[in-house]
C-alpha cells in the first residue's frame, strides 16, 4: 500500500498537483457562489439577477430587468467584494452585467392591438381572416354557453390571425410540437433542449460506468457519439456536474466510500486498480468541512 502510494506521488500525482492541474478548487467555489447567489447579494437583487457564467476572473451576471441593470452597476465593487469573501479568495476582478438572454420567450395573451411581436417581425394585427374562417369559428363556438361564447370566438380569431400572419411571413412550425420556429431553426428551442437532454442522459450513464475513460477513448470505443462539438460539451458537462455532486456530498459529510472512489476516478481518470485507499482519502479530505469527518473514514488516528 505504502509503496503504491509512493509511486503515485512520484508519478506527479500529489494532491496539490492534481488540484492545480485540474484547476478544480476555484471553479468549484465559483460554482457554489452561483448556487448561493441569494446569500451573496441578498434576496432582492437575486430575484432579478443570476450568475450566468465565468470568463477567467470576470463574472458574468445576467440581469432580467433594465432598471436593475443600473442599480447593480452602482453596486459592482460591493458585489465583487462579496463574491470574493464568499469564495475566500481574491479571485474575481470584474463583473460584466448582461441583459438575460435566457429569458423565457415572451408570451402575448391578447394581441388584438397589433403590436410588434418579440422575436418575429410579424404584425399579427394586420392579418385579415377570410369570411370562411370567421364563419367556421362562429359556427364552432356557437354551441358554447353564451357567457363564454364571445370570449372563445375572440380567442380563436386571434389564434387564426396569428397563424395567417406567421404563415404569410414564411414562419414555419416545429415539426415535433408545432411551436413557431425562429429563423434558421429546424426544431424549436424546447424540442432541441429535450433532444440534448436525452443525449446527455446517455453520456451520463456511460461516464458513470467508466469514469476513468477520456472523451477520445469513449469515442474510439464507439461508446458515445461523435457529433461535432456536442458530445465534447456533454461529456465535459456531465463530468463537471458529477465531480461537483460528489464534492458536495463530501463537504456535507454524507458521502459513502463509493462516492469517494467515484470522485477520485472522475478527477484523476486513473484506472480503478491504481487507486489506493490512502490516495482516495487524501484527495477527498481536501473537500471535507474541517469540523466533520465522515464516519466511514474515521480511523483510530483521527
Ligand atoms: Zn418543438
mmCIF file of C-alpha atoms and ligand atoms in Angstrom:
data_model
loop_
_atom_site.group_PDB
_atom_site.id
_atom_site.type_symbol
_atom_site.label_atom_id
_atom_site.label_comp_id
_atom_site.label_asym_id
_atom_site.label_seq_id
_atom_site.Cartn_x
_atom_site.Cartn_y
_atom_site.Cartn_z
ATOM 1 C CA UNK A 1 0.000 0.000 0.000
ATOM 2 C CA UNK A 2 2.608 2.499 1.142
ATOM 3 C CA UNK A 3 4.784 1.771 -1.821
ATOM 4 C CA UNK A 4 1.984 2.123 -4.324
ATOM 5 C CA UNK A 5 1.046 5.445 -2.912
ATOM 6 C CA UNK A 6 4.642 6.484 -3.011
ATOM 7 C CA UNK A 7 4.839 5.505 -6.654
ATOM 8 C CA UNK A 8 1.814 7.586 -7.474
ATOM 9 C CA UNK A 9 3.362 10.561 -5.757
ATOM 10 C CA UNK A 10 6.440 10.094 -7.857
ATOM 11 C CA UNK A 11 4.335 9.957 -10.988
ATOM 12 C CA UNK A 12 3.349 13.534 -10.312
ATOM 13 C CA UNK A 13 0.021 12.727 -8.708
ATOM 14 C CA UNK A 14 0.414 14.501 -5.399
ATOM 15 C CA UNK A 15 -2.832 16.111 -4.279
ATOM 16 C CA UNK A 16 -1.944 19.793 -4.731
ATOM 17 C CA UNK A 17 -0.680 18.998 -8.187
ATOM 18 C CA UNK A 18 -3.865 17.194 -9.132
ATOM 19 C CA UNK A 19 -5.991 20.065 -7.935
ATOM 20 C CA UNK A 20 -3.777 22.547 -9.641
ATOM 21 C CA UNK A 21 -3.627 20.604 -12.874
ATOM 22 C CA UNK A 22 -7.346 20.115 -12.935
ATOM 23 C CA UNK A 23 -7.855 23.649 -11.670
ATOM 24 C CA UNK A 24 -10.814 22.497 -9.655
ATOM 25 C CA UNK A 25 -10.808 24.367 -6.386
ATOM 26 C CA UNK A 26 -11.633 27.840 -7.667
ATOM 27 C CA UNK A 27 -14.162 26.611 -10.252
ATOM 28 C CA UNK A 28 -15.830 24.594 -7.532
ATOM 29 C CA UNK A 29 -16.081 27.598 -5.250
ATOM 30 C CA UNK A 30 -17.428 29.719 -8.087
ATOM 31 C CA UNK A 31 -19.994 27.068 -8.832
ATOM 32 C CA UNK A 32 -21.027 27.252 -5.182
ATOM 33 C CA UNK A 33 -21.289 31.015 -5.481
ATOM 34 C CA UNK A 34 -23.589 30.582 -8.455
ATOM 35 C CA UNK A 35 -25.907 28.357 -6.432
ATOM 36 C CA UNK A 36 -25.678 30.577 -3.401
ATOM 37 C CA UNK A 37 -26.218 33.885 -5.202
ATOM 38 C CA UNK A 38 -29.056 34.818 -2.880
ATOM 39 C CA UNK A 39 -26.778 34.615 0.138
ATOM 40 C CA UNK A 40 -24.136 36.736 -1.563
ATOM 41 C CA UNK A 41 -26.224 39.615 -2.862
ATOM 42 C CA UNK A 42 -29.403 39.280 -0.843
ATOM 43 C CA UNK A 43 -32.845 38.104 -1.921
ATOM 44 C CA UNK A 44 -33.902 41.352 -3.565
ATOM 45 C CA UNK A 45 -31.026 41.517 -6.031
ATOM 46 C CA UNK A 46 -31.054 37.752 -6.526
ATOM 47 C CA UNK A 47 -34.647 37.977 -7.676
ATOM 48 C CA UNK A 48 -33.603 39.951 -10.757
ATOM 49 C CA UNK A 49 -30.171 38.553 -11.456
ATOM 50 C CA UNK A 50 -28.123 35.414 -11.502
ATOM 51 C CA UNK A 51 -24.587 34.326 -12.300
ATOM 52 C CA UNK A 52 -24.603 33.264 -15.912
ATOM 53 C CA UNK A 53 -21.005 32.210 -16.202
ATOM 54 C CA UNK A 54 -17.358 32.978 -15.701
ATOM 55 C CA UNK A 55 -14.693 34.158 -18.063
ATOM 56 C CA UNK A 56 -11.478 33.641 -16.154
ATOM 57 C CA UNK A 57 -11.775 36.138 -13.296
ATOM 58 C CA UNK A 58 -14.703 38.038 -14.779
ATOM 59 C CA UNK A 59 -18.125 37.060 -13.538
ATOM 60 C CA UNK A 60 -20.961 37.378 -15.971
ATOM 61 C CA UNK A 61 -24.105 38.428 -14.176
ATOM 62 C CA UNK A 62 -27.366 38.223 -16.072
ATOM 63 C CA UNK A 63 -29.906 40.862 -15.156
ATOM 64 C CA UNK A 64 -33.547 40.351 -16.000
ATOM 65 C CA UNK A 65 -34.605 43.937 -15.779
ATOM 66 C CA UNK A 66 -33.001 47.078 -17.220
ATOM 67 C CA UNK A 67 -33.839 49.154 -14.163
ATOM 68 C CA UNK A 68 -31.834 46.765 -12.029
ATOM 69 C CA UNK A 69 -29.017 46.850 -14.540
ATOM 70 C CA UNK A 70 -28.166 50.432 -13.492
ATOM 71 C CA UNK A 71 -28.662 49.647 -9.822
ATOM 72 C CA UNK A 72 -26.340 46.657 -9.931
ATOM 73 C CA UNK A 73 -23.747 48.618 -11.847
ATOM 74 C CA UNK A 74 -23.532 51.019 -8.935
ATOM 75 C CA UNK A 75 -23.037 48.118 -6.538
ATOM 76 C CA UNK A 76 -20.396 46.481 -8.719
ATOM 77 C CA UNK A 77 -17.467 46.932 -6.351
ATOM 78 C CA UNK A 78 -19.514 45.751 -3.405
ATOM 79 C CA UNK A 79 -20.657 42.664 -5.270
ATOM 80 C CA UNK A 80 -17.115 41.771 -6.345
ATOM 81 C CA UNK A 81 -16.066 42.070 -2.725
ATOM 82 C CA UNK A 82 -18.971 39.935 -1.579
ATOM 83 C CA UNK A 83 -18.179 37.181 -4.092
ATOM 84 C CA UNK A 84 -14.502 37.149 -3.139
ATOM 85 C CA UNK A 85 -15.411 36.978 0.521
ATOM 86 C CA UNK A 86 -17.716 34.095 -0.250
ATOM 87 C CA UNK A 87 -15.118 32.085 -2.176
ATOM 88 C CA UNK A 88 -12.444 33.132 0.331
ATOM 89 C CA UNK A 89 -10.053 34.169 -2.390
ATOM 90 C CA UNK A 90 -9.415 37.489 -4.169
ATOM 91 C CA UNK A 91 -10.111 35.797 -7.480
ATOM 92 C CA UNK A 92 -12.870 37.836 -9.085
ATOM 93 C CA UNK A 93 -11.604 41.071 -10.648
ATOM 94 C CA UNK A 94 -14.596 42.327 -12.575
ATOM 95 C CA UNK A 95 -18.270 41.819 -13.297
ATOM 96 C CA UNK A 96 -19.898 42.044 -16.671
ATOM 97 C CA UNK A 97 -23.615 42.711 -16.489
ATOM 98 C CA UNK A 98 -25.671 41.388 -19.365
ATOM 99 C CA UNK A 99 -29.334 41.540 -20.114
ATOM 100 C CA UNK A 100 -30.503 37.980 -19.678
ATOM 101 C CA UNK A 101 -30.636 36.121 -22.957
ATOM 102 C CA UNK A 102 -32.220 33.084 -21.344
ATOM 103 C CA UNK A 103 -35.425 34.848 -20.506
ATOM 104 C CA UNK A 104 -38.317 32.558 -21.395
ATOM 105 C CA UNK A 105 -39.894 33.582 -24.691
ATOM 106 C CA UNK A 106 -42.318 36.466 -24.312
ATOM 107 C CA UNK A 107 -45.907 35.331 -24.278
ATOM 108 C CA UNK A 108 -48.588 37.591 -25.628
ATOM 109 C CA UNK A 109 -52.031 36.600 -24.437
ATOM 110 C CA UNK A 110 -54.030 39.194 -26.274
ATOM 111 C CA UNK A 111 -52.623 40.521 -29.462
ATOM 112 C CA UNK A 112 -55.546 42.306 -30.971
ATOM 113 C CA UNK A 113 -53.913 45.729 -30.741
ATOM 114 C CA UNK A 114 -51.476 44.682 -33.455
ATOM 115 C CA UNK A 115 -48.279 45.317 -31.510
ATOM 116 C CA UNK A 116 -44.988 44.065 -32.850
ATOM 117 C CA UNK A 117 -44.164 40.515 -31.800
ATOM 118 C CA UNK A 118 -40.945 39.976 -29.930
ATOM 119 C CA UNK A 119 -38.583 37.809 -31.932
ATOM 120 C CA UNK A 120 -40.662 37.897 -35.095
ATOM 121 C CA UNK A 121 -41.196 40.949 -37.225
ATOM 122 C CA UNK A 122 -44.716 39.796 -37.911
ATOM 123 C CA UNK A 123 -47.604 42.147 -37.332
ATOM 124 C CA UNK A 124 -50.387 39.855 -36.272
ATOM 125 C CA UNK A 125 -52.890 42.688 -36.053
ATOM 126 C CA UNK A 126 -52.607 43.288 -39.786
ATOM 127 C CA UNK A 127 -53.663 39.774 -40.659
ATOM 128 C CA UNK A 128 -57.122 39.502 -42.173
ATOM 129 C CA UNK A 129 -59.219 36.420 -41.756
ATOM 130 C CA UNK A 130 -61.220 35.076 -44.650
ATOM 131 C CA UNK A 131 -65.009 35.142 -44.330
ATOM 132 C CA UNK A 132 -64.890 31.379 -44.469
ATOM 133 C CA UNK A 133 -62.619 31.205 -41.398
ATOM 134 C CA UNK A 134 -64.728 33.706 -39.461
ATOM 135 C CA UNK A 135 -67.900 31.743 -40.287
ATOM 136 C CA UNK A 136 -66.276 28.450 -39.289
ATOM 137 C CA UNK A 137 -65.100 29.819 -35.941
ATOM 138 C CA UNK A 138 -68.524 31.359 -35.254
ATOM 139 C CA UNK A 139 -70.097 28.010 -36.042
ATOM 140 C CA UNK A 140 -67.717 26.014 -33.883
ATOM 141 C CA UNK A 141 -68.147 28.299 -30.883
ATOM 142 C CA UNK A 142 -71.934 28.586 -31.270
ATOM 143 C CA UNK A 143 -72.530 25.546 -29.084
ATOM 144 C CA UNK A 144 -70.694 27.050 -26.105
ATOM 145 C CA UNK A 145 -72.595 28.589 -23.186
ATOM 146 C CA UNK A 146 -73.474 32.160 -24.045
ATOM 147 C CA UNK A 147 -71.365 33.695 -21.295
ATOM 148 C CA UNK A 148 -68.110 32.379 -22.757
ATOM 149 C CA UNK A 149 -69.067 32.142 -26.415
ATOM 150 C CA UNK A 150 -67.810 35.577 -27.459
ATOM 151 C CA UNK A 151 -64.592 35.272 -25.422
ATOM 152 C CA UNK A 152 -63.758 31.949 -27.049
ATOM 153 C CA UNK A 153 -64.592 33.216 -30.506
ATOM 154 C CA UNK A 154 -62.254 36.191 -30.000
ATOM 155 C CA UNK A 155 -59.525 33.847 -28.783
ATOM 156 C CA UNK A 156 -59.953 31.634 -31.842
ATOM 157 C CA UNK A 157 -59.864 34.701 -34.127
ATOM 158 C CA UNK A 158 -56.614 35.829 -32.528
ATOM 159 C CA UNK A 159 -55.131 32.341 -32.977
ATOM 160 C CA UNK A 160 -56.216 32.164 -36.604
ATOM 161 C CA UNK A 161 -54.852 35.668 -37.249
ATOM 162 C CA UNK A 162 -51.508 34.713 -35.783
ATOM 163 C CA UNK A 163 -51.445 31.564 -37.873
ATOM 164 C CA UNK A 164 -52.284 33.503 -41.042
ATOM 165 C CA UNK A 165 -49.755 36.252 -40.354
ATOM 166 C CA UNK A 166 -46.943 33.834 -39.497
ATOM 167 C CA UNK A 167 -47.602 31.653 -42.493
ATOM 168 C CA UNK A 168 -47.735 34.680 -44.775
ATOM 169 C CA UNK A 169 -44.398 35.798 -43.379
ATOM 170 C CA UNK A 170 -42.927 32.362 -44.124
ATOM 171 C CA UNK A 171 -42.523 31.394 -40.464
ATOM 172 C CA UNK A 172 -42.505 27.618 -40.153
ATOM 173 C CA UNK A 173 -43.730 25.427 -37.314
ATOM 174 C CA UNK A 174 -41.684 22.983 -35.273
ATOM 175 C CA UNK A 175 -42.268 19.556 -36.877
ATOM 176 C CA UNK A 176 -42.267 17.971 -33.440
ATOM 177 C CA UNK A 177 -44.533 20.224 -31.370
ATOM 178 C CA UNK A 178 -45.969 22.883 -33.682
ATOM 179 C CA UNK A 179 -44.364 25.862 -31.932
ATOM 180 C CA UNK A 180 -43.332 28.695 -34.291
ATOM 181 C CA UNK A 181 -39.714 28.411 -35.342
ATOM 182 C CA UNK A 182 -37.175 31.205 -35.234
ATOM 183 C CA UNK A 183 -35.243 31.975 -38.396
ATOM 184 C CA UNK A 184 -32.920 29.124 -39.357
ATOM 185 C CA UNK A 185 -34.334 26.688 -36.809
ATOM 186 C CA UNK A 186 -35.245 23.124 -37.779
ATOM 187 C CA UNK A 187 -36.604 22.241 -34.346
ATOM 188 C CA UNK A 188 -37.834 24.673 -31.715
ATOM 189 C CA UNK A 189 -35.662 25.587 -28.740
ATOM 190 C CA UNK A 190 -37.602 23.368 -26.327
ATOM 191 C CA UNK A 191 -37.526 20.332 -28.620
ATOM 192 C CA UNK A 192 -33.803 20.835 -29.198
ATOM 193 C CA UNK A 193 -33.320 21.070 -25.450
ATOM 194 C CA UNK A 194 -35.239 17.839 -24.975
ATOM 195 C CA UNK A 195 -33.163 16.040 -27.625
ATOM 196 C CA UNK A 196 -29.983 17.310 -25.983
ATOM 197 C CA UNK A 197 -31.212 16.138 -22.587
ATOM 198 C CA UNK A 198 -31.747 12.633 -23.971
ATOM 199 C CA UNK A 199 -28.207 12.517 -25.314
ATOM 200 C CA UNK A 200 -26.878 13.880 -22.039
ATOM 201 C CA UNK A 201 -28.586 11.074 -20.156
ATOM 202 C CA UNK A 202 -26.827 8.524 -22.348
ATOM 203 C CA UNK A 203 -23.462 10.245 -21.808
ATOM 204 C CA UNK A 204 -24.126 10.350 -18.061
ATOM 205 C CA UNK A 205 -24.764 6.590 -17.969
ATOM 206 C CA UNK A 206 -21.539 5.919 -19.865
ATOM 207 C CA UNK A 207 -19.435 8.228 -17.684
ATOM 208 C CA UNK A 208 -20.866 6.609 -14.544
ATOM 209 C CA UNK A 209 -19.998 3.164 -15.923
ATOM 210 C CA UNK A 210 -16.401 4.033 -16.707
ATOM 211 C CA UNK A 211 -15.471 7.354 -15.133
ATOM 212 C CA UNK A 212 -11.785 6.917 -15.900
ATOM 213 C CA UNK A 213 -12.196 6.982 -19.683
ATOM 214 C CA UNK A 214 -11.388 10.165 -21.561
ATOM 215 C CA UNK A 215 -13.610 11.611 -24.258
ATOM 216 C CA UNK A 216 -11.294 10.351 -27.002
ATOM 217 C CA UNK A 217 -11.300 6.856 -25.526
ATOM 218 C CA UNK A 218 -15.093 6.812 -25.310
ATOM 219 C CA UNK A 219 -15.301 7.955 -28.912
ATOM 220 C CA UNK A 220 -12.718 5.416 -30.037
ATOM 221 C CA UNK A 221 -14.681 2.602 -28.355
ATOM 222 C CA UNK A 222 -17.833 3.869 -30.055
ATOM 223 C CA UNK A 223 -19.448 4.403 -26.644
ATOM 224 C CA UNK A 224 -20.558 7.936 -27.305
ATOM 225 C CA UNK A 225 -21.425 9.785 -30.474
ATOM 226 C CA UNK A 226 -19.148 11.983 -32.492
ATOM 227 C CA UNK A 227 -21.499 14.800 -33.467
ATOM 228 C CA UNK A 228 -19.429 17.931 -33.897
ATOM 229 C CA UNK A 229 -18.743 19.612 -30.571
ATOM 230 C CA UNK A 230 -21.964 18.446 -28.954
ATOM 231 C CA UNK A 231 -20.588 15.313 -27.309
ATOM 232 C CA UNK A 232 -17.470 17.083 -26.153
ATOM 233 C CA UNK A 233 -19.741 19.637 -24.500
ATOM 234 C CA UNK A 234 -21.966 16.969 -22.967
ATOM 235 C CA UNK A 235 -19.025 14.920 -21.740
ATOM 236 C CA UNK A 236 -17.440 17.934 -20.026
ATOM 237 C CA UNK A 237 -20.771 18.993 -18.588
ATOM 238 C CA UNK A 238 -21.560 15.554 -17.175
ATOM 239 C CA UNK A 239 -18.082 15.139 -15.758
ATOM 240 C CA UNK A 240 -18.133 18.563 -14.121
ATOM 241 C CA UNK A 241 -21.589 18.073 -12.656
ATOM 242 C CA UNK A 242 -20.674 14.646 -11.285
ATOM 243 C CA UNK A 243 -17.492 15.991 -9.717
ATOM 244 C CA UNK A 244 -19.404 18.829 -8.073
ATOM 245 C CA UNK A 245 -22.063 16.429 -6.850
ATOM 246 C CA UNK A 246 -19.541 14.188 -5.097
ATOM 247 C CA UNK A 247 -17.601 17.163 -3.724
ATOM 248 C CA UNK A 248 -20.838 18.473 -2.304
ATOM 249 C CA UNK A 249 -21.547 15.157 -0.600
ATOM 250 C CA UNK A 250 -18.070 15.107 0.882
ATOM 251 C CA UNK A 251 -18.363 18.707 2.003
ATOM 252 C CA UNK A 252 -21.556 17.916 3.847
ATOM 253 C CA UNK A 253 -20.137 14.692 5.227
ATOM 254 C CA UNK A 254 -22.800 12.473 3.676
ATOM 255 C CA UNK A 255 -20.537 10.638 1.254
ATOM 256 C CA UNK A 256 -20.133 6.892 1.013
ATOM 257 C CA UNK A 257 -16.831 5.120 0.235
ATOM 258 C CA UNK A 258 -18.214 4.517 -3.262
ATOM 259 C CA UNK A 259 -18.786 8.263 -3.692
ATOM 260 C CA UNK A 260 -15.185 8.977 -2.718
ATOM 261 C CA UNK A 261 -13.900 6.352 -5.130
ATOM 262 C CA UNK A 262 -16.054 7.786 -7.914
ATOM 263 C CA UNK A 263 -14.771 11.295 -7.256
ATOM 264 C CA UNK A 264 -11.166 10.112 -7.333
ATOM 265 C CA UNK A 265 -11.782 8.256 -10.601
ATOM 266 C CA UNK A 266 -13.529 11.232 -12.157
ATOM 267 C CA UNK A 267 -10.876 13.725 -11.157
ATOM 268 C CA UNK A 268 -7.765 11.731 -11.926
ATOM 269 C CA UNK A 269 -9.159 9.494 -14.676
ATOM 270 C CA UNK A 270 -6.837 6.813 -13.375
ATOM 271 C CA UNK A 271 -7.761 3.179 -13.700
ATOM 272 C CA UNK A 272 -9.601 1.884 -10.582
ATOM 273 C CA UNK A 273 -6.853 -0.702 -9.947
ATOM 274 C CA UNK A 274 -4.405 2.172 -9.489
ATOM 275 C CA UNK A 275 -6.416 3.691 -6.638
ATOM 276 C CA UNK A 276 -5.284 3.122 -3.082
ATOM 277 C CA UNK A 277 -7.368 3.884 -0.007
ATOM 278 C CA UNK A 278 -4.748 6.335 1.176
ATOM 279 C CA UNK A 279 -4.826 8.155 -2.114
ATOM 280 C CA UNK A 280 -8.603 8.459 -2.135
ATOM 281 C CA UNK A 281 -8.678 9.545 1.463
ATOM 282 C CA UNK A 282 -6.053 12.189 0.864
ATOM 283 C CA UNK A 283 -7.915 13.536 -2.105
ATOM 284 C CA UNK A 284 -11.330 13.662 -0.514
ATOM 285 C CA UNK A 285 -10.152 15.235 2.744
ATOM 286 C CA UNK A 286 -9.394 18.388 0.750
ATOM 287 C CA UNK A 287 -13.088 18.909 0.227
ATOM 288 C CA UNK A 288 -14.295 17.917 3.650
ATOM 289 C CA UNK A 289 -15.552 20.602 6.004
ATOM 290 C CA UNK A 290 -12.935 20.859 8.743
ATOM 291 C CA UNK A 291 -15.288 20.049 11.591
ATOM 292 C CA UNK A 292 -16.774 16.814 10.351
ATOM 293 C CA UNK A 293 -15.138 13.639 9.292
ATOM 294 C CA UNK A 294 -17.338 11.112 7.590
ATOM 295 C CA UNK A 295 -17.941 8.104 9.812
ATOM 296 C CA UNK A 296 -16.640 5.556 7.352
ATOM 297 C CA UNK A 297 -13.372 7.470 7.011
ATOM 298 C CA UNK A 298 -12.816 7.776 10.743
ATOM 299 C CA UNK A 299 -9.826 5.785 11.957
ATOM 300 C CA UNK A 300 -8.035 5.424 15.264
ATOM 301 C CA UNK A 301 -5.616 8.139 14.226
ATOM 302 C CA UNK A 302 -8.293 10.803 13.877
HETATM 303 ZN ZN1 LIG B 1 -40.862 21.848 -30.845
#
